Coordinates of C-alpha atoms in Angstrom, one line a residue:
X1 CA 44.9 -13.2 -128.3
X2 CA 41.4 -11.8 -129.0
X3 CA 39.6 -14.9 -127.6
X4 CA 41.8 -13.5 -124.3
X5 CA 40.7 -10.4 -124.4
X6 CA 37.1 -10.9 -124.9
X7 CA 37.1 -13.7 -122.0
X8 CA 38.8 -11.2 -119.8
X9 CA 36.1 -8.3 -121.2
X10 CA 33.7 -10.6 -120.2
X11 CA 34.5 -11.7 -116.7
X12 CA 34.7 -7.7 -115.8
X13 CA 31.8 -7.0 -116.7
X14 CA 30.2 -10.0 -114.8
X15 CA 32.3 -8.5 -111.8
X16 CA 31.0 -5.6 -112.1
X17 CA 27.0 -7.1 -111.8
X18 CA 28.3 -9.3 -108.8
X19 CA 30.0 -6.0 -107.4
X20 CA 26.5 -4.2 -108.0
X21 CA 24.7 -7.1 -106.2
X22 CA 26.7 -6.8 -103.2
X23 CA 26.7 -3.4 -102.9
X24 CA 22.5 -3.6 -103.1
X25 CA 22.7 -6.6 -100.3
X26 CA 19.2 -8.2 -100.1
X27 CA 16.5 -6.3 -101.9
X28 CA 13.9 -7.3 -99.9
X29 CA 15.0 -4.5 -97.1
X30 CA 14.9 -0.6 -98.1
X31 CA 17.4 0.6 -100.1
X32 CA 20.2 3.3 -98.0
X33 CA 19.3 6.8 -99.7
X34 CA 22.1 8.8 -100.1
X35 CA 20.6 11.2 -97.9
X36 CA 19.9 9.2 -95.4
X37 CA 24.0 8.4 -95.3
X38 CA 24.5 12.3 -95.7
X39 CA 22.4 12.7 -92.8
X40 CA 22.6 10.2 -90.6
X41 CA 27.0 9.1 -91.2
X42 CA 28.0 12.3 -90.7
X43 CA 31.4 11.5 -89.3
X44 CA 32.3 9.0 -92.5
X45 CA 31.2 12.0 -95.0
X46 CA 33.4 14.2 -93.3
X47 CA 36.2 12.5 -93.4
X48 CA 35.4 11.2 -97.0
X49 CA 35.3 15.4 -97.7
X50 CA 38.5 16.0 -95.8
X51 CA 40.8 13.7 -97.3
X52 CA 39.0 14.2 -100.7
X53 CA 40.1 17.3 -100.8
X54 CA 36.4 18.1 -101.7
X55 CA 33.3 20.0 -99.6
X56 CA 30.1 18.3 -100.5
X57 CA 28.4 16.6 -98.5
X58 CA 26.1 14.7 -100.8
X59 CA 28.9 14.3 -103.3
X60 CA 30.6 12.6 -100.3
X61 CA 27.5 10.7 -99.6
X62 CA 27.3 9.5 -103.1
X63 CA 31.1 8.1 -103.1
X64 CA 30.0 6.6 -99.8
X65 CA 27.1 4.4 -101.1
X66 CA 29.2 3.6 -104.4
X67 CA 31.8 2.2 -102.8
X68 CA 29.9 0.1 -99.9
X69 CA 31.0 2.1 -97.4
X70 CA 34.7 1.7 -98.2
X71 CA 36.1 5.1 -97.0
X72 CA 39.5 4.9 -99.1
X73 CA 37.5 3.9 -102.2
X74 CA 35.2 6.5 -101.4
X75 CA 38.0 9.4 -101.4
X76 CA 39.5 7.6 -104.7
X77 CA 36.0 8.6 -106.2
X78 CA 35.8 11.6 -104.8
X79 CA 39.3 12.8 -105.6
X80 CA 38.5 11.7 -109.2
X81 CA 35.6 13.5 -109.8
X82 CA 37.5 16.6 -108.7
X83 CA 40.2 16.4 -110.7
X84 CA 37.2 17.1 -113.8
X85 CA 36.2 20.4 -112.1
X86 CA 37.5 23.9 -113.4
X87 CA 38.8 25.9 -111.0
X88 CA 37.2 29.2 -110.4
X89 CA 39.4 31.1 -107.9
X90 CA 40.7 31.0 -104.3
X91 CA 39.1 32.1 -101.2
X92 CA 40.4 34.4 -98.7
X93 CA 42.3 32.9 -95.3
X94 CA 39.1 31.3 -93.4
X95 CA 39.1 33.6 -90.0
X96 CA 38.4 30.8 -87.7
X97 CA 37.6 33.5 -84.5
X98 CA 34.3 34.1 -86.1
X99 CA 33.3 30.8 -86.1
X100 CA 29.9 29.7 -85.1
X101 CA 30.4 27.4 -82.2
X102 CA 29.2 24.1 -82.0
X103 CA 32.1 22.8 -79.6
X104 CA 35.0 24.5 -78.1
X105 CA 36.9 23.3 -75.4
X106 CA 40.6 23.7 -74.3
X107 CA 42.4 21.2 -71.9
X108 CA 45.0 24.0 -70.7
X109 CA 42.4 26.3 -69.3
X110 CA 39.6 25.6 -67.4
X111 CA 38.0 29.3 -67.6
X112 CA 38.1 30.8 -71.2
X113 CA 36.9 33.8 -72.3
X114 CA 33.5 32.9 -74.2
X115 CA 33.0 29.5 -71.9
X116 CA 34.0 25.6 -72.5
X117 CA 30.7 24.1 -75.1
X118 CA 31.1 20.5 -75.2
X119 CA 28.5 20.1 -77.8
X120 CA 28.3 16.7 -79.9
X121 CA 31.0 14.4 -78.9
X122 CA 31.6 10.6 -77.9
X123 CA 34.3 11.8 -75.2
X124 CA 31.6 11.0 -72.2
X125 CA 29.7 8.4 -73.4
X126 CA 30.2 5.0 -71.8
X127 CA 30.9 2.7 -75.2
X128 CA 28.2 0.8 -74.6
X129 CA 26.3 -1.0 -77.4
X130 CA 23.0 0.9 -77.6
X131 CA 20.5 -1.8 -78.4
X132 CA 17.5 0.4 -78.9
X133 CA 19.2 1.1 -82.7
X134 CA 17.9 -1.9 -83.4
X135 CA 14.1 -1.5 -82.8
X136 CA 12.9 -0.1 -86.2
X137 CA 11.1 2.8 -86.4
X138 CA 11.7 6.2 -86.1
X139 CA 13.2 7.9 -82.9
X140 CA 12.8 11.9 -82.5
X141 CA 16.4 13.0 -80.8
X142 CA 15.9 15.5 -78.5
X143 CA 16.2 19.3 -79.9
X144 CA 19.7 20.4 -80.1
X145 CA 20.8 23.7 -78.7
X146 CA 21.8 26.5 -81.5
X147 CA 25.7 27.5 -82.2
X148 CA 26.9 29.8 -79.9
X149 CA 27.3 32.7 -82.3
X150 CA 29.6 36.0 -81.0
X151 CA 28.7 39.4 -82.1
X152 CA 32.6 39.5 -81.7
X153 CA 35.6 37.4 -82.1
X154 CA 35.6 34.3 -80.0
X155 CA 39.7 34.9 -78.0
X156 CA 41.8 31.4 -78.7
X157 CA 43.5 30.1 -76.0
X158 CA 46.9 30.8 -77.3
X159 CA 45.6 34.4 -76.7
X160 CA 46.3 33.9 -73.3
X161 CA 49.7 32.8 -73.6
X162 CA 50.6 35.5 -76.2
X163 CA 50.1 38.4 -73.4
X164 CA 52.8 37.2 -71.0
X165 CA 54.8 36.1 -74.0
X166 CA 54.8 32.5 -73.1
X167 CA 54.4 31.0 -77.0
X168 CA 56.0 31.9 -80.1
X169 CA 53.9 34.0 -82.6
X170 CA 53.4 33.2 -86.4
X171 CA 52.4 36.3 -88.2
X172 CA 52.2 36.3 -91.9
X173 CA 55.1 38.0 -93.3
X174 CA 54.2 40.7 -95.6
X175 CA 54.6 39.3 -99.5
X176 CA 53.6 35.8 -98.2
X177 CA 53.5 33.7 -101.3
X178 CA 50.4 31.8 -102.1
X179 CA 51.2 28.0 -101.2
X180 CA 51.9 25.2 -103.4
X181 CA 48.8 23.2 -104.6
X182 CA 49.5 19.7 -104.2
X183 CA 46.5 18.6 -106.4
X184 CA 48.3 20.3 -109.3
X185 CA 51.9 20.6 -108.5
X186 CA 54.3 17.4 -107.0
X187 CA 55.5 16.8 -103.3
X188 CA 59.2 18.6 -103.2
X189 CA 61.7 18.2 -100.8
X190 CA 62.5 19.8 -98.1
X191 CA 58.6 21.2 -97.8
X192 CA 57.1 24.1 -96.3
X193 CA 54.8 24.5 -93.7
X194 CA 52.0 25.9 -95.8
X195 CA 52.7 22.5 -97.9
X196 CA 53.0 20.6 -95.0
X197 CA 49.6 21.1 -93.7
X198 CA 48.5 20.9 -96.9
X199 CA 49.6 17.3 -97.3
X200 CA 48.1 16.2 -94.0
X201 CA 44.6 17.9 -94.0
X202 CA 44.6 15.2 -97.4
X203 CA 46.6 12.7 -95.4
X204 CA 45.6 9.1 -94.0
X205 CA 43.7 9.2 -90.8
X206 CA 44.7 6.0 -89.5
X207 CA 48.6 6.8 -90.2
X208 CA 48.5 10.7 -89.3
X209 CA 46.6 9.2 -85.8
X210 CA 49.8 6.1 -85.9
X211 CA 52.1 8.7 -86.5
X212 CA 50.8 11.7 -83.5
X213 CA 50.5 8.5 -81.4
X214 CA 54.0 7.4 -81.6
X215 CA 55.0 11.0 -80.5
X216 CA 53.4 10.8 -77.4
X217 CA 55.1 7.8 -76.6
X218 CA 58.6 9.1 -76.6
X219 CA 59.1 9.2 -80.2
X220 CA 60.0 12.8 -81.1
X221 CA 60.5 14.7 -77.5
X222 CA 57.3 16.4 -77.2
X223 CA 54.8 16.8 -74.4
X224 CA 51.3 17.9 -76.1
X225 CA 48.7 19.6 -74.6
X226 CA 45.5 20.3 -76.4
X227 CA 45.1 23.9 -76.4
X228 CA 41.8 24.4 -78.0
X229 CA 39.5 22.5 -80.1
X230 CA 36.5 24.3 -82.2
X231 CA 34.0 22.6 -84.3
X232 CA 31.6 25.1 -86.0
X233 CA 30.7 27.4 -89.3
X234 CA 32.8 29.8 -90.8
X235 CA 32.2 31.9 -93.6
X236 CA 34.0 31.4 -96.8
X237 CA 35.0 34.7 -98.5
X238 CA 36.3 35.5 -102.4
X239 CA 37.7 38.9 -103.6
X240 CA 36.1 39.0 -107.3
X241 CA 38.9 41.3 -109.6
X242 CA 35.9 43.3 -110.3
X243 CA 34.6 44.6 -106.8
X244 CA 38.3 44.6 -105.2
X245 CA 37.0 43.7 -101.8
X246 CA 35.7 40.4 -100.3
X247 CA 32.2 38.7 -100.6
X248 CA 30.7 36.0 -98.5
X249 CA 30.0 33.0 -100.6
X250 CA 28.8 30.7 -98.3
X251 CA 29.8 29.1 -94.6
X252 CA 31.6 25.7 -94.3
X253 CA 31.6 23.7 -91.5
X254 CA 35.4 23.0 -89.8
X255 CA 37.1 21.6 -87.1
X256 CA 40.5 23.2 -85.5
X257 CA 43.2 22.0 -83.4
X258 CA 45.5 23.6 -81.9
X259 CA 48.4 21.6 -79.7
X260 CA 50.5 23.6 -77.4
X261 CA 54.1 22.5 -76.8
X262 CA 56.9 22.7 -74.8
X263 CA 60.4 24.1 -76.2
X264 CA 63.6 24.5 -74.2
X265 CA 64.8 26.9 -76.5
X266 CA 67.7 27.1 -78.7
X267 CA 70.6 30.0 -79.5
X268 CA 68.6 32.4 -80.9
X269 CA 64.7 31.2 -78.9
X270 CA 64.0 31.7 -75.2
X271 CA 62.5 28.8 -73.8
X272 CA 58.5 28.9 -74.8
X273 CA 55.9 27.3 -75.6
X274 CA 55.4 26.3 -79.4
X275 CA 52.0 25.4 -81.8
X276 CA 51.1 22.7 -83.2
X277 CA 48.1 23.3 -85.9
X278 CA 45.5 21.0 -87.6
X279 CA 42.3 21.8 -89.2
X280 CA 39.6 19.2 -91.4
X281 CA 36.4 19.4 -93.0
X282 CA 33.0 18.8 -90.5
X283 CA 33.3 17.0 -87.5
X284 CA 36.7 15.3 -87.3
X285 CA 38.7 15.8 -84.2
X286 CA 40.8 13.0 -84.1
X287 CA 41.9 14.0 -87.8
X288 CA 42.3 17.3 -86.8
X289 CA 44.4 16.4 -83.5
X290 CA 46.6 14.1 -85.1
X291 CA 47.3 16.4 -87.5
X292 CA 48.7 19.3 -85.2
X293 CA 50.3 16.4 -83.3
X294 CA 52.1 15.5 -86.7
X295 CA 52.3 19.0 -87.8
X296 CA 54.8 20.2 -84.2
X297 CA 56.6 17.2 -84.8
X298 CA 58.1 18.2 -88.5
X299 CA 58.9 21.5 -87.2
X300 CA 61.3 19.9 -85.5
X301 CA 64.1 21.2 -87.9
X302 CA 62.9 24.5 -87.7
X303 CA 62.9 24.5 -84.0
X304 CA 67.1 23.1 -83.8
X305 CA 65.6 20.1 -82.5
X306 CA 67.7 16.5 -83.1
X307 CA 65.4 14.9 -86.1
X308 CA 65.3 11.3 -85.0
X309 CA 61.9 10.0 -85.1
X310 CA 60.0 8.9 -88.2
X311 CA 57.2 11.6 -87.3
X312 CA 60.2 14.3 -87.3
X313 CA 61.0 13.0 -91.4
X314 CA 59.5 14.5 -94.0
X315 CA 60.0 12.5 -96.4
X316 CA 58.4 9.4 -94.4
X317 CA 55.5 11.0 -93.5
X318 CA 54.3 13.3 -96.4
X319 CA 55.1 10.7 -98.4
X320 CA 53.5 8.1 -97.1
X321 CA 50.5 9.4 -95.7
X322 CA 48.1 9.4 -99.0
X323 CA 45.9 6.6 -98.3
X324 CA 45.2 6.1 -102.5
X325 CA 49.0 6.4 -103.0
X326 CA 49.2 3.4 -100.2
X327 CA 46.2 1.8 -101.6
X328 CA 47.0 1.3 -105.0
X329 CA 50.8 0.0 -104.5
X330 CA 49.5 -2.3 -101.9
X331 CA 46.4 -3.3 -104.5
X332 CA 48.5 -3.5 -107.4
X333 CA 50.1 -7.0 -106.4
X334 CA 46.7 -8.3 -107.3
X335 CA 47.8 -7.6 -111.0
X336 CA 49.4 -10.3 -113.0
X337 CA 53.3 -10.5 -112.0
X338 CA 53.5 -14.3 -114.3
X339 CA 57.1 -13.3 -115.8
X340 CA 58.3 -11.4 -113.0
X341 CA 57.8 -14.9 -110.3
X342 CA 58.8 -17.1 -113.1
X343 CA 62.1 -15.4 -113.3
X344 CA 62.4 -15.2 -109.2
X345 CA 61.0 -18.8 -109.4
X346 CA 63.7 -20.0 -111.6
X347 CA 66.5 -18.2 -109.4
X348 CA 65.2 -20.0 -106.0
X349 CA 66.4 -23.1 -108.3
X350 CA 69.3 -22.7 -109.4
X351 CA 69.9 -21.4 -105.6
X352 CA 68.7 -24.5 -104.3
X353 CA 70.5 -26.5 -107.0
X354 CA 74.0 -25.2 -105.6
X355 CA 73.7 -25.3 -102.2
X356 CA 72.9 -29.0 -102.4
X357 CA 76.0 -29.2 -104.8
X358 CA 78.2 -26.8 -103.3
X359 CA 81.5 -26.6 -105.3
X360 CA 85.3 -27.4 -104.0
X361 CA 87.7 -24.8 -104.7
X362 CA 89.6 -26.7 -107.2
X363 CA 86.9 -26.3 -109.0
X364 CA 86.2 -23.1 -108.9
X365 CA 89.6 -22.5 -110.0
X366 CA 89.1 -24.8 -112.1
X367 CA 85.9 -23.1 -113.5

């Protein structure tokens, strides 16, 4: 047995060199800085924050270049190193009309108050390989416009709706308990809202965009319509026992989403239109729009609306939508199942054994 172990000691530790060497690639080209991935992968070190449940960027950066640009691995790390933190406090409700603007646009109005900014995004560009990335050398983007910042709040789009009446309000009731903390606390049954979001702000990308995707194809009885999207800064505020009001701490950079919906109405609800809600660290709209998509589509109970679809289920879709919890009981088939597939092994057998000798039945009477 300890020859076993020490041979097994020993062949980790040479994966772990091998892993090391890969991750390096050839050393005769520069080594990727983790600023240079901070600065220049953006998209993959917000998403790494996001569903790390973490804002840092270089942190994010770090887990980034560890795990070879793995993203899952990435948030394991990430999601691992936060579990060592203390926790300080919590911040005030993030008021998301005093964003800083980078992008806002709205597909249900053309004309918003405040103006459509279309800022950085893919949506118009042609998906054409740009081969001048591969000249080396440095290339000077052009100067990038400054965040549209409003002395006053920036109206959402819902606005506009809420003054004929049009879509259903959500103001917080007055004793609104604080919400579950999933990193601390376990995933109960039925869920609320505040949980619910919660759960997929942490959630999969891939399956929350699977999931959204298969409600707009007839899955859950909902026609989306984007309402708004923002992407900008937002001041994070704290309310220290000692001062007894709030203190800016710092600003974080976000993206919202949210999805307007029709509703026909039930017993006790004129026919309206209802909200879907997502919001992720840094730039990540398609997180952020899969998740209101997701997030109207368990409401569906609320609503008196026939749950049907997998997207309308709790229970399928919170719980599977942790890409470590997937990860690691898809990964952990890897590890030795020896006794486990002898014993199937040896039931295939005996399985085989009597269907080529099938039995009469006098003798299983006689038996």
């Amino acid at each position: 047995m300890y020859v076993a172990v020490k041979g097994g000691e020993a062949a980790i530790l040479k994966s772990y060199q091998l892993l090391a060497r890969q991750r390096r690639g050839d050393v005769s080209q520069p080594e990727l800085s983790v600023t240079q991935i901070r600065q220049q992968l953006k998209l993959a070190v917000d998403r790494v924050m996001t569903e790390g449940s973490v804002y840092d960027p270089e942190l994010a950066a770090l887990a980034i270049k560890q795990a070879a640009g793995d993203l899952v691995e990435a948030i394991f790390l990430l999601r691992a190193y936060r579990a060592t933190l203390p926790r300080l406090g919590t911040t005030c409700a993030l008021d998301t009309s005093r964003m800083a603007l980078d992008r806002r646009i709205s597909a249900t109005f053309k004309d918003l108050p405040g103006g459509q900014v279309l800022g950085p995004t893919y949506d118009y560009t042609q998906r054409l390989l740009d081969f001048k990335l591969l000249a080396e050398g440095t290339v000077t983007p052009p100067a990038a416009a400054a965040a549209v910042v409003s002395p006053s709040p920036t109206p959402r789009v819902v606005d506009l709706l809420n003054q004929e009446g049009l879509i259903e309000t959500r103001p917080v009731p007055p004793g609104d308990p604080a919400p579950t903390d999933l990193t601390r606390e376990p995933l109960r049954f039925p869920a609320n809202r505040a949980t619910r979001l919660q759960n997929l702000a942490r959630g999969d990308e891939g399956f929350l965009l699977a999931m959204a995707y298969s409600t707009q194809r007839g899955y859950s009885h909902s026609h989306p319509f984007v309402g708004e999207v923002r992407l900008g800064t937002v001041a994070v505020e704290v309310v220290p026992e000692e001062l007894g009001f709030a203190i800016e701490i710092g600003d974080i950079e976000i993206t919202e989403c949210e999805m307007v919906n029709q509703f026909a109405g039930s017993k006790s609800q004129p026919p309206q239109f209802t909200r879907g809600y997502g919001l992720a660290f840094g730039h990540s709209e398609r997180k952020a729009m899969a998740m209101s998509l997701v997030d109207r589509a368990l409401r569906a109970d609320e609503l008196g609306e026939p749950v049907e679809s997998p997207a309308q289920m709790q229970e399928f879709v919170l719980g599977h939508s942790d890409s470590l919890e997937a990860s690691g009981f898809v990964q952990h088939l890897k590890l030795p199942h020896y006794v486990d597939f002898q014993s199937e092994l040896e039931l295939v057998r005996k399985m085989r054994a009597a269907a080529a000798h099938p039995t009469t039945p006098a003798e299983e009477d006689a038996a």
